[in-house]
Structures are given as structure tokens and as C-alpha cells.
mmCIF file of C-alpha atoms in Angstrom:
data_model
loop_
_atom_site.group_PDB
_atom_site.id
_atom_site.type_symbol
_atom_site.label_atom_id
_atom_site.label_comp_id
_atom_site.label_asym_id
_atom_site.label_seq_id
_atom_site.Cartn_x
_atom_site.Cartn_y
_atom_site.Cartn_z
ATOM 1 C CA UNK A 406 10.722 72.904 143.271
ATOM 2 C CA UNK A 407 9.152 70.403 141.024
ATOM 3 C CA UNK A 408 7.556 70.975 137.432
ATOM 4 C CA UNK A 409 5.846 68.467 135.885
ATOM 5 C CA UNK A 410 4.796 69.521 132.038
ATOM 6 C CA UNK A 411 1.863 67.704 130.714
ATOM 7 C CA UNK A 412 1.201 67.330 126.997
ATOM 8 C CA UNK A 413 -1.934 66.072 125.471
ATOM 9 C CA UNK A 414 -0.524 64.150 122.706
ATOM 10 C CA UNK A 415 -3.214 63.852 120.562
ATOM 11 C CA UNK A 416 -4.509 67.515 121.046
ATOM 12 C CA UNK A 417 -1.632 68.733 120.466
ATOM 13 C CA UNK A 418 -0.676 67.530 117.167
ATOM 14 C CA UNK A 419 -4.471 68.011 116.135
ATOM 15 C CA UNK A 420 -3.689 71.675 116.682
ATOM 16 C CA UNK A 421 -0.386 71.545 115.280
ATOM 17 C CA UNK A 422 -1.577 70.396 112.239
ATOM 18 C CA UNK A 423 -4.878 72.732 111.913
ATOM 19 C CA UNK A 424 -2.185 75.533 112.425
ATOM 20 C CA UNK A 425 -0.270 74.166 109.454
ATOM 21 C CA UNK A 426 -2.330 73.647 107.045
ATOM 22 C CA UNK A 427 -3.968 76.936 107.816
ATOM 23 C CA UNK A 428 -0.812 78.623 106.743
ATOM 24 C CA UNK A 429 -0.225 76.785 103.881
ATOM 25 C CA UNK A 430 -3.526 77.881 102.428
ATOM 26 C CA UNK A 431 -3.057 81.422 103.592
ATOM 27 C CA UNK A 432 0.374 81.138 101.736
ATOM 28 C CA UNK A 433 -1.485 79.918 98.605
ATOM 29 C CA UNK A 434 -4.422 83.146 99.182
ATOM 30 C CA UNK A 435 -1.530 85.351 99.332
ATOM 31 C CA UNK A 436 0.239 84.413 96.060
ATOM 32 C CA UNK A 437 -3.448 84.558 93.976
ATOM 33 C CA UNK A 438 -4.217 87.771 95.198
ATOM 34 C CA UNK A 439 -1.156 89.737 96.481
ATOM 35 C CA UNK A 440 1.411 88.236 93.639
ATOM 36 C CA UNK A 441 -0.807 87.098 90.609
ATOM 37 C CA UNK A 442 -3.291 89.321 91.348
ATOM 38 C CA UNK A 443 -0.918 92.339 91.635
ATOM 39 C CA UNK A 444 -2.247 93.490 95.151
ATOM 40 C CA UNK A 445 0.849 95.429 95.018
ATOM 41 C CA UNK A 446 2.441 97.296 92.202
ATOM 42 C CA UNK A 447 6.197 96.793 93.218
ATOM 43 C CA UNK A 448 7.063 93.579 91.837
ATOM 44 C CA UNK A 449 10.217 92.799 94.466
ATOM 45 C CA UNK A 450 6.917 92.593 97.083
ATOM 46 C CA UNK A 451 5.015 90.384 95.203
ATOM 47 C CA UNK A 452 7.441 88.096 94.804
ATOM 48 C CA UNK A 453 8.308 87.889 98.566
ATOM 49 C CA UNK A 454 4.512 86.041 97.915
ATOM 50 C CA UNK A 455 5.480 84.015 95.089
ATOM 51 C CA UNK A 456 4.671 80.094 96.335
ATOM 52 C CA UNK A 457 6.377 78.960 92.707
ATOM 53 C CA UNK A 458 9.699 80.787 93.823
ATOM 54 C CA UNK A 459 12.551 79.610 95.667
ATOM 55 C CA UNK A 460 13.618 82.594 97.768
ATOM 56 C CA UNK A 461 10.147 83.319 98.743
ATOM 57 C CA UNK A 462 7.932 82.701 102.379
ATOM 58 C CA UNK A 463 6.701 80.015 101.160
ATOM 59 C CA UNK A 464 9.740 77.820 100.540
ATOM 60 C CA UNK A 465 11.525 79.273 104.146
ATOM 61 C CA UNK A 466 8.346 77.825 105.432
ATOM 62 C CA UNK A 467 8.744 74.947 103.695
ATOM 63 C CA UNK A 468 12.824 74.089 104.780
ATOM 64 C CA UNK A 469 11.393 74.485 108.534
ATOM 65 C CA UNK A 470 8.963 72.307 108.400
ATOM 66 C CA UNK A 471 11.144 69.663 106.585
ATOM 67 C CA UNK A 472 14.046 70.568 109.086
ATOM 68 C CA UNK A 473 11.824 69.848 112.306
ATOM 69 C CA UNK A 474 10.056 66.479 110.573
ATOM 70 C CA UNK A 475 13.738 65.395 110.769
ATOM 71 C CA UNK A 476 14.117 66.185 114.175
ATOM 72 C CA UNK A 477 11.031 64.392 115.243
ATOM 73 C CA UNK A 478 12.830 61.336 113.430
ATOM 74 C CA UNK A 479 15.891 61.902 114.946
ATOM 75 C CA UNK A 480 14.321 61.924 117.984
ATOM 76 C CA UNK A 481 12.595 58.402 117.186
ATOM 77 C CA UNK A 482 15.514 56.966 116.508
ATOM 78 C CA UNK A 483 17.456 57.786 119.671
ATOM 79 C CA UNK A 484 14.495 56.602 121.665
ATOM 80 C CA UNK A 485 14.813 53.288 119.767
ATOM 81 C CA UNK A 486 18.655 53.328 120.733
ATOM 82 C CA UNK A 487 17.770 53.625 124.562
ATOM 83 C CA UNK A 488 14.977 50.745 124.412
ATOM 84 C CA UNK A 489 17.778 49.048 121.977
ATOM 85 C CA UNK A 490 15.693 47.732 119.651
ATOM 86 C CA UNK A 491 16.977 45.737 116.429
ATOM 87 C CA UNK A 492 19.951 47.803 114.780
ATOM 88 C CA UNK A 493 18.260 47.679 111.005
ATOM 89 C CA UNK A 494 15.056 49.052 112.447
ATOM 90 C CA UNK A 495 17.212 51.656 114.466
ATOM 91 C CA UNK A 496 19.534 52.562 110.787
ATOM 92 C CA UNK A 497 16.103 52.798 108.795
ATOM 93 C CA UNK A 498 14.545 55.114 110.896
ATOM 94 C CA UNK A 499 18.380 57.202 110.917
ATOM 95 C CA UNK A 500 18.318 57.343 107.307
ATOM 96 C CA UNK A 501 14.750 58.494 107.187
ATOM 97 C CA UNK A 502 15.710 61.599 109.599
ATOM 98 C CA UNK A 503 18.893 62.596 107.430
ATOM 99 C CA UNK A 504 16.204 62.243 104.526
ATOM 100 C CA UNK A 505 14.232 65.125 105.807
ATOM 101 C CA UNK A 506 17.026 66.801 106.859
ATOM 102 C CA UNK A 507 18.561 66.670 103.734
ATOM 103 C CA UNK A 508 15.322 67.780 102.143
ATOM 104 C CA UNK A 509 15.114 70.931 104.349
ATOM 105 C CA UNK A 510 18.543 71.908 102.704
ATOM 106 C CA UNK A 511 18.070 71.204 99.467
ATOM 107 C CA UNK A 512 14.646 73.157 99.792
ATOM 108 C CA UNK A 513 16.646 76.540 100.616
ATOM 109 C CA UNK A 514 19.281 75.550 98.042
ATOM 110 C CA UNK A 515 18.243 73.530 95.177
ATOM 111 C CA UNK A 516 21.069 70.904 95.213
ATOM 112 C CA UNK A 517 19.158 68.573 93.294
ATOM 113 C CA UNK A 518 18.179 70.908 90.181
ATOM 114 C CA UNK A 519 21.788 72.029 90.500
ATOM 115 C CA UNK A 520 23.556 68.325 90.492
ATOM 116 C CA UNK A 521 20.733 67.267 87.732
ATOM 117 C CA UNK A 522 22.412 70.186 85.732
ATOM 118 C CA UNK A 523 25.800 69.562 86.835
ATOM 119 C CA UNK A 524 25.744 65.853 85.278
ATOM 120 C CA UNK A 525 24.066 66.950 82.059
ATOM 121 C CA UNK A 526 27.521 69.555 81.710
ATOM 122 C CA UNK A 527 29.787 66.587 82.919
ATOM 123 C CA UNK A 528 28.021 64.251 80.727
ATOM 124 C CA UNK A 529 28.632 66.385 77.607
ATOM 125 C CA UNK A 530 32.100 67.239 78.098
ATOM 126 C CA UNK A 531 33.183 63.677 78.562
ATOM 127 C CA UNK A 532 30.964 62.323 75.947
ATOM 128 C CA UNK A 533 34.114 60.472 74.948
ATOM 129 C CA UNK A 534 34.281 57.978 77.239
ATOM 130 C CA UNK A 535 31.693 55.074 76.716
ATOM 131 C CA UNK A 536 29.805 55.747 80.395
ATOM 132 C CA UNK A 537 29.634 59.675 79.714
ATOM 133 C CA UNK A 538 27.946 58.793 76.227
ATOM 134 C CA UNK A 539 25.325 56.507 78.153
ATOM 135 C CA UNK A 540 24.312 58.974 80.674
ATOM 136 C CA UNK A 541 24.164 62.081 78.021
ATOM 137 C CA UNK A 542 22.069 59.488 75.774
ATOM 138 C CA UNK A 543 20.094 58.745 78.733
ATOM 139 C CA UNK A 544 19.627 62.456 79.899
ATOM 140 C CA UNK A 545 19.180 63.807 76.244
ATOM 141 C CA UNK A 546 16.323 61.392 75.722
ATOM 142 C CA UNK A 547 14.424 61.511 78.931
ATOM 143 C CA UNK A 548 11.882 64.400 77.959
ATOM 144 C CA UNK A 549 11.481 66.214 81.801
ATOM 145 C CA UNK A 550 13.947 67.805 84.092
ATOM 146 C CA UNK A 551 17.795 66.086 84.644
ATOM 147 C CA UNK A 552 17.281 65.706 87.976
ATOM 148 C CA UNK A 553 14.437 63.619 87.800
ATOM 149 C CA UNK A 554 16.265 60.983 86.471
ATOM 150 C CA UNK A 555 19.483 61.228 88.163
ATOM 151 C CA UNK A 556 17.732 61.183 92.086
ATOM 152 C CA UNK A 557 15.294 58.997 90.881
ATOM 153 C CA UNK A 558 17.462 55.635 92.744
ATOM 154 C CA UNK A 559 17.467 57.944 95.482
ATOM 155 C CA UNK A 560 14.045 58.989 95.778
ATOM 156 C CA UNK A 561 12.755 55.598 95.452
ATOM 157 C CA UNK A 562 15.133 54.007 97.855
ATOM 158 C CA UNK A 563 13.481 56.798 100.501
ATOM 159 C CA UNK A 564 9.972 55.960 99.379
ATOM 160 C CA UNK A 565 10.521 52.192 100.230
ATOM 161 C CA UNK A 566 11.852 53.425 103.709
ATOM 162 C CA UNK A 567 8.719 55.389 104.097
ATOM 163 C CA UNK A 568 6.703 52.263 103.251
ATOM 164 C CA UNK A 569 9.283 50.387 105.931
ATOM 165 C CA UNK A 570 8.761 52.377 108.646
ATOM 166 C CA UNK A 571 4.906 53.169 108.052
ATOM 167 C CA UNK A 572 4.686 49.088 108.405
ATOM 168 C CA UNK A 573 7.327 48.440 111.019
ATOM 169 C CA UNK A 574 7.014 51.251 113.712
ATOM 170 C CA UNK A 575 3.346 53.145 113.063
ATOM 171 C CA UNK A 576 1.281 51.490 115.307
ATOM 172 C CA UNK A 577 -1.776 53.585 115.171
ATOM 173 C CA UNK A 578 -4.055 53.497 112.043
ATOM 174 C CA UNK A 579 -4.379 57.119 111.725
ATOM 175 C CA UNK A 580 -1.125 57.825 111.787
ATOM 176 C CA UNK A 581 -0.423 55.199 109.377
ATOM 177 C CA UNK A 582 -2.722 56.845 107.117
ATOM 178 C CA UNK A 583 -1.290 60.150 107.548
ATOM 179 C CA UNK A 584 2.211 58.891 106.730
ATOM 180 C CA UNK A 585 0.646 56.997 103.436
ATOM 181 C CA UNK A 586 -0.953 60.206 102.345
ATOM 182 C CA UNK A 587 1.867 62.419 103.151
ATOM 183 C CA UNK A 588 4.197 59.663 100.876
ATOM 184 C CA UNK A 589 1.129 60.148 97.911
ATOM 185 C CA UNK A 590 1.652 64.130 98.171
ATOM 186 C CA UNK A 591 5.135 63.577 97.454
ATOM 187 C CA UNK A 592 4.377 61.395 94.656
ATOM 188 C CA UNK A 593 1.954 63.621 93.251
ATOM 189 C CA UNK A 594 4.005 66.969 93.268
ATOM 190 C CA UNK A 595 6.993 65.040 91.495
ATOM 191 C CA UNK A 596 4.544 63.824 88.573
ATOM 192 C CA UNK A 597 3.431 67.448 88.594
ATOM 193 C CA UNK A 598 7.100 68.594 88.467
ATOM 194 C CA UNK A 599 7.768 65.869 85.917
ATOM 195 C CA UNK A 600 4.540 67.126 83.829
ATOM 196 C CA UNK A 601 5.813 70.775 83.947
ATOM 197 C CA UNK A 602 9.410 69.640 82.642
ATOM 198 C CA UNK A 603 8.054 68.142 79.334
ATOM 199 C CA UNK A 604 8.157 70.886 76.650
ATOM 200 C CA UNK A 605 4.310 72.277 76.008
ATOM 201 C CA UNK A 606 2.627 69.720 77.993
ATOM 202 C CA UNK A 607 0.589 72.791 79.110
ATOM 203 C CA UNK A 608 -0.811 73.511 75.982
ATOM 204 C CA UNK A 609 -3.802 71.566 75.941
ATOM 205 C CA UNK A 610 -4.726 72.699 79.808
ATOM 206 C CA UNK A 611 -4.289 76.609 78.196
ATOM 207 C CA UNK A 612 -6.301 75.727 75.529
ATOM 208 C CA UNK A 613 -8.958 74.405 77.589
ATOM 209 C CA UNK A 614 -9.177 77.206 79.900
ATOM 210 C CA UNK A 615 -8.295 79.805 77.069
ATOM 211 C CA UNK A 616 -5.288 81.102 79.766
ATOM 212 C CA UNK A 617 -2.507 82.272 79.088
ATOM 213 C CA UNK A 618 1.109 79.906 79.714
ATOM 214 C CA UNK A 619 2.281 81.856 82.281
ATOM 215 C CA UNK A 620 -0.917 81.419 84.616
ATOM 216 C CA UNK A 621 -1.220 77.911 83.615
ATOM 217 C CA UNK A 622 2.831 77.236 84.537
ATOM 218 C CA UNK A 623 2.426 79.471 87.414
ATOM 219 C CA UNK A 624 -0.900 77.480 89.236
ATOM 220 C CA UNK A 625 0.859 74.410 88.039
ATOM 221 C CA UNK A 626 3.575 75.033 90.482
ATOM 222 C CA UNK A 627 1.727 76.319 92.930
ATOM 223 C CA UNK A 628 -0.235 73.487 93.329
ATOM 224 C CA UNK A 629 2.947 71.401 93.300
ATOM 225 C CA UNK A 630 4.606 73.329 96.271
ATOM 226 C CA UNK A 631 1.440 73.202 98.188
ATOM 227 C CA UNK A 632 1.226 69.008 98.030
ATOM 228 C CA UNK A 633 5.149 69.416 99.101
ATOM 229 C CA UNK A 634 4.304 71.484 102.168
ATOM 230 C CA UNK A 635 0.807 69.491 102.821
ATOM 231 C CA UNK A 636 2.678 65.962 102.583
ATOM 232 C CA UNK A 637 5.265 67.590 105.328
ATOM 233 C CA UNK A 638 2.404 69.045 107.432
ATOM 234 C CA UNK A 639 1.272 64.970 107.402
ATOM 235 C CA UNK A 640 4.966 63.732 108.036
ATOM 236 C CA UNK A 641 5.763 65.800 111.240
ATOM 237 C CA UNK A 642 1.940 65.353 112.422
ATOM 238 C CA UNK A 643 1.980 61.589 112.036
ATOM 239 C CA UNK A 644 5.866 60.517 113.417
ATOM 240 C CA UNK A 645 5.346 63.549 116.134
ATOM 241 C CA UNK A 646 2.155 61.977 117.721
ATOM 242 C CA UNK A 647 4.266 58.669 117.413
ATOM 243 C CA UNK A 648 6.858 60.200 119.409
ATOM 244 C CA UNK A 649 4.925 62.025 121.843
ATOM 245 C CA UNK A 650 2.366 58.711 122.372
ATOM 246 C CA UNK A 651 5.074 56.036 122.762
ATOM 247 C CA UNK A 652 5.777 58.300 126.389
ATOM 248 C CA UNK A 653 4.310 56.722 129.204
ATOM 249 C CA UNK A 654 5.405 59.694 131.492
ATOM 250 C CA UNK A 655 8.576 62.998 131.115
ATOM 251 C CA UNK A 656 9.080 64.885 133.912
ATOM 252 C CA UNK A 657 11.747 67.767 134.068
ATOM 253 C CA UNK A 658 12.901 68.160 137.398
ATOM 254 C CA UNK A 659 14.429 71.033 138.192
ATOM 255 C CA UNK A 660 16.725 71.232 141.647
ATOM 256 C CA UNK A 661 17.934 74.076 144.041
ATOM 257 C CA UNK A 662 19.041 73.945 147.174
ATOM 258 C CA UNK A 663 21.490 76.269 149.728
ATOM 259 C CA UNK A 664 23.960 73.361 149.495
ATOM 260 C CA UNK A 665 23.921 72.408 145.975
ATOM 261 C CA UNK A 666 24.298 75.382 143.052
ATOM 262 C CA UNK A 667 20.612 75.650 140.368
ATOM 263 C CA UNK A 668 21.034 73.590 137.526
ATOM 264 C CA UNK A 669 17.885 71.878 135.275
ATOM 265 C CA UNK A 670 17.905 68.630 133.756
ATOM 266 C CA UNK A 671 15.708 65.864 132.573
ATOM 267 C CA UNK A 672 15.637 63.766 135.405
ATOM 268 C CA UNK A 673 13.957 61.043 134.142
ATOM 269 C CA UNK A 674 12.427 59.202 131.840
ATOM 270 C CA UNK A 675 9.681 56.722 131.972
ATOM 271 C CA UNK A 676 8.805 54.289 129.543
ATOM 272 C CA UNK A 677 6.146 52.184 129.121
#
């Protein structure tokens, strides 16, 4: 018995994506009315609603999303292996999958506001030493959150691999487009993030609204988390329609016979 799966690249992702993005909005309806609006009187529900909260749907659905963008990579990058294609293209597109990976962590766990915090105690505990007292300077002085500045090598270095690989191995202009928005999502949430570190910057947009700081801090973030999950949405949309498109043909053959015992396995692979 033969079965030959056919995927509409294209359609696929297009649905994919609608599906996304639908969610993410429903996750942002939820939090104005059900956690903000105080749908619900028992405040351990709301918060399950809570898109500025770490333990909340919102960032679960987040660290999946993340987590399967850096499968699609990974999956780029071992079809590069098999078509052996230059090893620097090959180790850009790696790092750019243990990138997302990483992300989809650090998402569930907040390693990075942890480590930014972590220096800033190092730093002022060993404030003797010459290079403790330039990093505590530095960190004292820089007006937003630790982390900012102490990922900010790292986060740069991964930008300039998303500009690499959106140059390098995107062929179609769409999907370039989708990968450049997706990097300007990023860029955008971490100025928000940056803005909502700096003590009272949200004064003026209270005062312009006449809100109070907690709904001004709390939409702030919301609108933060929701470029995060939209630039992801763009991510896995854009390298999985890559993936899938650079297939001429997969068929899955699976093989039974009276002298030969069932087993299933990807037969073969055709490339164009």
C-alpha cells in the first residue's frame, strides 16, 4: 500500500497564519474584557488571561510558537546539510534555529530578566575589582531594565543573522517581507520594553488619556507581547513556506508484505 500526502504549500501556511493571528487577537479580547475588564470576580481566573503575565495562556502560546519556528529552522538547516551547501550558510541558519529555540525557553522561564539581575548583584558585590566597577557604572547609569544592556551583543548579533539569512536563503519576495516585518516586531516590542523600564516614562501617556498607571503599564505590555507573538506568527509563516516550497516532491511509503514484517518510513526524497 502506497500513500502519497500532498501539501499545498502556499495554502497551507496562508491558513496557518490566519489561524495564528486569529488567536493572538482573541488572546488580546480576552485579557480587555475577561482580566481588565473583570469578566470574572476571582482574580486567580483572570489572570490565567493576563497577556502582560508570564505564567499565563498567552506566554505558553507564545514558547510554542517560538519552539516550532525553531524546528522549521532546524529543519532548513538539515536540508541544506543533505544538498551540502557552503558550511557558513549551513552554521548561520544552525544558530538561527538554537535562537528560537532558546527564545521558546527563556519565554517560559525568563532567563534573560533573571541573568540581567544576576549581573547587577555580581556587579555590586565585586565592585572592587576595576571590571565589576565598569559594569555596575554601566548598569547603574543605563536608565531601563539590566537585561537590556547585558543581551544587547546578543540580540544584535541574532538580528544581523536575521538580515543574513532573509538576503542569503529567502528567495521569494513575500516571504522576504514577512521575515523583515517579523525582525521590525521584535524591534518594536524591545523599544516598548525599553520605554516601560525608564522610571515614569508613562506619565505623560496617563496624563494624556487621564488613565490611571496601572492601565497605561498594563496596555503597554500588552501591546508589547502581542508584536512578540505577531513577529513569531511571521517567522514560522515565512521560513515554513520556505521549507515546504524548496520540495519538489515527499512521499511516505509505507510497506507490508507476508514475507517482510510492517514498518513505515520516508522512502524518499526528491529534490528539485
Amino acid at each position: 500500500m502506497n500513500i502519497v500526502i500532498t501539501i499545498d504549500s502556499k495554502r497551507t501556511v496562508k491558513r496557518m497564519f490566519i489561524l495564528l493571528l486569529l488567536v493572538e487577537l482573541l488572546l488580546v479580547l480576552l485579557d480587555g474584557f475577561i482580566n481588565y475588564g473583570k469578566w470574572s470576580s476571582v482574580i486567580q481566573f483572570r489572570r490565567i488571561f493576563n497577556v502582560a503575565r508570564e505564567d499565563g495562556i498567552a506566554t505558553f502560546f507564545s514558547a510554542l510558537q517560538l519552539f516550532a519556528t525553531g524546528l522549521v529552522v532546524l529543519a532548513i538547516y538539515y536540508r541544506m546539510r543533505l544538498e551540502n551547501l557552503r558550511a557558513w550558510r549551513r552554521w548561520v541558519v544552525l544558530l538561527l534555529a538554537l535562537f528560537f529555540l532558546f527564545m521558546a525557553f527563556d519565554d517560559a522561564s525568563k532567563i534573560h530578566e533573571r541573568v540581567g539581575s544576576g549581573v547587577a548583584a555580581l556587579s555590586s558585590k565585586s565592585a572592587s575589582t576595576k571590571g565589576s566597577r565598569f559594569v555596575g557604572d554601566l548598569l547603574e547609569a543605563y536608565p531601563s531594565y539590566n537585561w537590556q544592556i547585558v543581551f544587547a551583543p546578543f540580540f544584535g548579533l541574532m538580528g544581523l543573522i536575521i538580515l543574513i539569512v532573509l538576503s542569503t536563503e529567502l528567495k521569494h519576495r513575500i516571504v522576504k517581507m514577512a521575515a523583515a516585518l517579523g525582525l521590525l516586531c521584535y524591534m518594536s516590542a524591545v523599544g516598548i520594553d525599553y520605554f516601560e523600564g525608564i522610571e515614569n516614562s508613562y506619565v505623560p501617556i496617563k496624563e494624556y488619556f487621564q488613565a490611571r498607571p496601572y492601565t497605561v503599564k498594563h496596555f503597554l505590555k500588552v501591546i508589547e507581547e502581542f508584536l512578540e507573538m505577531f513577529g513569531t506568527t511571521l517567522f514560522l509563516s515565512a521560513f515554513l513556506f520556505h521549507l515546504l516550497s524548496s520540495f519538489k516532491e515527499l512521499k511516505l511509503h509505507i510497506l507490508s508484505d507476508s514475507g517482510q514484517q510492517g514498518n513505515s518510513a520516508v522512502d524518499r526524497i526528491l529534490f528539485p
